[in-house]
Amino acid sequence: MAALNFVAIEDGLEDDPKLLSLARVLRVSRPTAFWFVFRLRRFILQSGDHIHGSLPKKFNADDVASFLGFEGDSRRLIDALKKQGFLGYRKGRGFYHPMWTDTITGRYACRREEDRLRHERSRQEKSSETDRASAEVRRPSADVSADHP
């Protein structure tokens, strides 16, 4: 499946108390914390499951920190993202965005997938209609003389 390249951020996220707390806990500026949230969504779109908002199980805390460009202790970043609700982790599942379908990016990804499935069903229906029509054309006609010159 083609990767999506659309990442959107909710209006006002830069003033969200969770983002401000993330910046405070990580001792980074508000724009840097905002960048981490943006990059996390992009990481999910590029490398993960854009429908469910999860990353493959093979990714660890260092991988996430590296992609986000965080230069400190990766566990500290992961713990801060989890505490503020931007990231979750389940054994056997790996990292995921707990509120993925509530984000603009998550909703867009789900809508794109629904559109893709709808178009695929439509193409299959048109293809089966064409197959039925061509089968009817190949049947012998009622006028036997038309079939044999």
Coordinates of C-alpha atoms in Angstrom, one line a residue:
M1 CA 0.0 0.0 0.0
A2 CA 1.3 3.4 -0.8
A3 CA 2.4 5.6 2.1
L4 CA 0.4 8.7 2.8
N5 CA 2.3 11.9 3.0
F6 CA -0.4 14.1 4.6
V7 CA 0.2 15.1 8.2
A8 CA -2.1 17.6 9.8
I9 CA -2.1 19.1 13.2
E10 CA -5.1 20.3 15.0
D11 CA -5.6 24.0 15.3
G12 CA -4.5 25.1 18.7
L13 CA -2.3 22.1 19.5
E14 CA 0.6 24.4 20.2
D15 CA -1.4 25.8 23.2
D16 CA -2.7 22.4 24.3
P17 CA -1.8 21.8 28.0
K18 CA -0.6 18.3 27.1
L19 CA 1.9 19.7 24.6
L20 CA 3.0 22.4 27.1
S21 CA 3.6 19.7 29.7
L22 CA 5.5 17.6 27.2
A23 CA 7.8 20.6 26.6
R24 CA 8.2 21.2 30.3
V25 CA 9.0 17.5 31.1
L26 CA 11.5 17.2 28.2
R27 CA 13.0 20.7 29.0
V28 CA 12.5 21.7 25.4
S29 CA 10.8 24.7 23.7
R30 CA 7.1 24.6 22.8
P31 CA 8.0 24.5 19.0
T32 CA 10.3 21.5 19.6
A33 CA 7.7 19.6 21.5
F34 CA 5.2 20.4 18.7
W35 CA 7.8 19.1 16.2
F36 CA 8.1 15.8 18.1
V37 CA 4.3 15.3 17.9
F38 CA 4.3 16.1 14.2
R39 CA 7.2 13.8 13.5
L40 CA 5.6 11.0 15.5
R41 CA 2.5 11.2 13.3
R42 CA 4.7 11.2 10.2
F43 CA 6.6 8.2 11.5
I44 CA 3.4 6.3 11.9
L45 CA 2.3 7.2 8.3
Q46 CA 5.7 6.3 6.8
S47 CA 6.6 3.1 8.7
G48 CA 3.5 2.0 10.6
D49 CA -0.1 1.1 10.2
H50 CA -1.8 4.3 9.2
I51 CA -5.3 2.9 9.9
H52 CA -4.7 1.9 13.5
G53 CA -2.0 4.4 14.3
S54 CA 0.6 1.9 15.3
L55 CA 4.3 1.2 14.6
P56 CA 5.6 -2.2 13.8
K57 CA 6.7 -4.3 16.8
K58 CA 10.3 -4.2 15.6
F59 CA 10.7 -0.5 16.5
N60 CA 12.1 0.3 20.0
A61 CA 12.4 3.4 22.0
D62 CA 15.7 4.3 20.4
D63 CA 14.1 4.1 16.9
V64 CA 11.3 6.4 17.9
A65 CA 13.7 8.9 19.5
S66 CA 16.0 8.8 16.5
F67 CA 13.2 9.5 14.0
L68 CA 11.8 12.3 16.2
G69 CA 15.3 13.8 16.4
F70 CA 15.4 13.6 20.1
E71 CA 19.0 13.8 21.4
G72 CA 18.5 12.9 25.0
D73 CA 17.6 9.6 26.7
S74 CA 15.1 7.8 24.6
R75 CA 13.3 6.3 27.6
R76 CA 12.7 9.8 28.9
L77 CA 11.1 10.8 25.6
I78 CA 8.9 7.7 25.5
D79 CA 7.8 8.1 29.1
A80 CA 6.9 11.8 28.5
L81 CA 5.0 11.0 25.3
K82 CA 3.1 8.2 27.1
K83 CA 2.3 10.3 30.1
Q84 CA 0.9 13.1 27.9
G85 CA -1.2 10.7 25.8
F86 CA 0.7 11.0 22.6
L87 CA 2.1 7.5 22.6
G88 CA 1.1 4.1 24.0
Y89 CA 2.8 0.7 24.2
R90 CA 1.4 -2.7 24.5
K91 CA 3.4 -5.9 24.8
G92 CA 2.9 -7.9 21.6
R93 CA 1.6 -4.8 19.8
G94 CA 4.4 -2.2 20.1
F95 CA 4.1 1.5 20.1
Y96 CA 0.8 3.2 19.0
H97 CA -0.9 6.5 19.1
P98 CA -3.8 6.1 21.7
M99 CA -6.0 8.7 20.1
W100 CA -5.1 8.2 16.5
T101 CA -8.6 8.3 15.0
D102 CA -9.3 11.5 16.9
T103 CA -6.4 13.3 15.1
I104 CA -6.9 15.0 11.8
T105 CA -4.2 12.8 10.3
G106 CA -5.8 9.6 11.6
R107 CA -9.2 10.5 10.4
Y108 CA -7.8 11.4 7.0
A109 CA -5.9 8.1 6.8
C110 CA -9.1 6.2 7.7
R111 CA -11.1 8.1 5.1
R112 CA -8.5 7.5 2.4
E113 CA -8.6 3.8 3.2
E114 CA -12.4 3.7 3.1
D115 CA -12.3 5.5 -0.3
R116 CA -9.8 3.1 -1.6
L117 CA -11.9 0.1 -0.6
R118 CA -15.0 1.6 -2.0
H119 CA -13.3 2.3 -5.4
E120 CA -11.9 -1.2 -5.4
R121 CA -15.4 -2.7 -4.9
S122 CA -16.7 -0.5 -7.6
R123 CA -14.0 -1.6 -10.0
Q124 CA -14.7 -5.3 -9.2
E125 CA -18.4 -4.8 -9.8
K126 CA -17.8 -3.1 -13.1
S127 CA -15.4 -5.9 -14.1
S128 CA -17.9 -8.6 -13.2
E129 CA -20.6 -6.8 -15.2
T130 CA -18.2 -6.6 -18.2
D131 CA -17.5 -10.4 -17.8
R132 CA -21.2 -11.2 -17.7
A133 CA -21.9 -9.1 -20.8
S134 CA -19.0 -10.7 -22.8
A135 CA -20.3 -14.2 -21.8
E136 CA -23.7 -13.2 -23.1
V137 CA -22.1 -12.1 -26.4
R138 CA -20.4 -15.4 -26.8
R139 CA -23.5 -17.5 -26.4
P140 CA -25.1 -18.9 -29.6
S141 CA -27.8 -16.8 -31.0
A142 CA -31.4 -18.0 -31.5
D143 CA -30.9 -17.6 -35.2
V144 CA -28.7 -20.6 -36.0
S145 CA -27.9 -19.3 -39.5
A146 CA -26.2 -16.3 -37.9
D147 CA -23.8 -18.6 -36.1
H148 CA -22.8 -20.6 -39.1
P149 CA -22.3 -18.9 -42.5

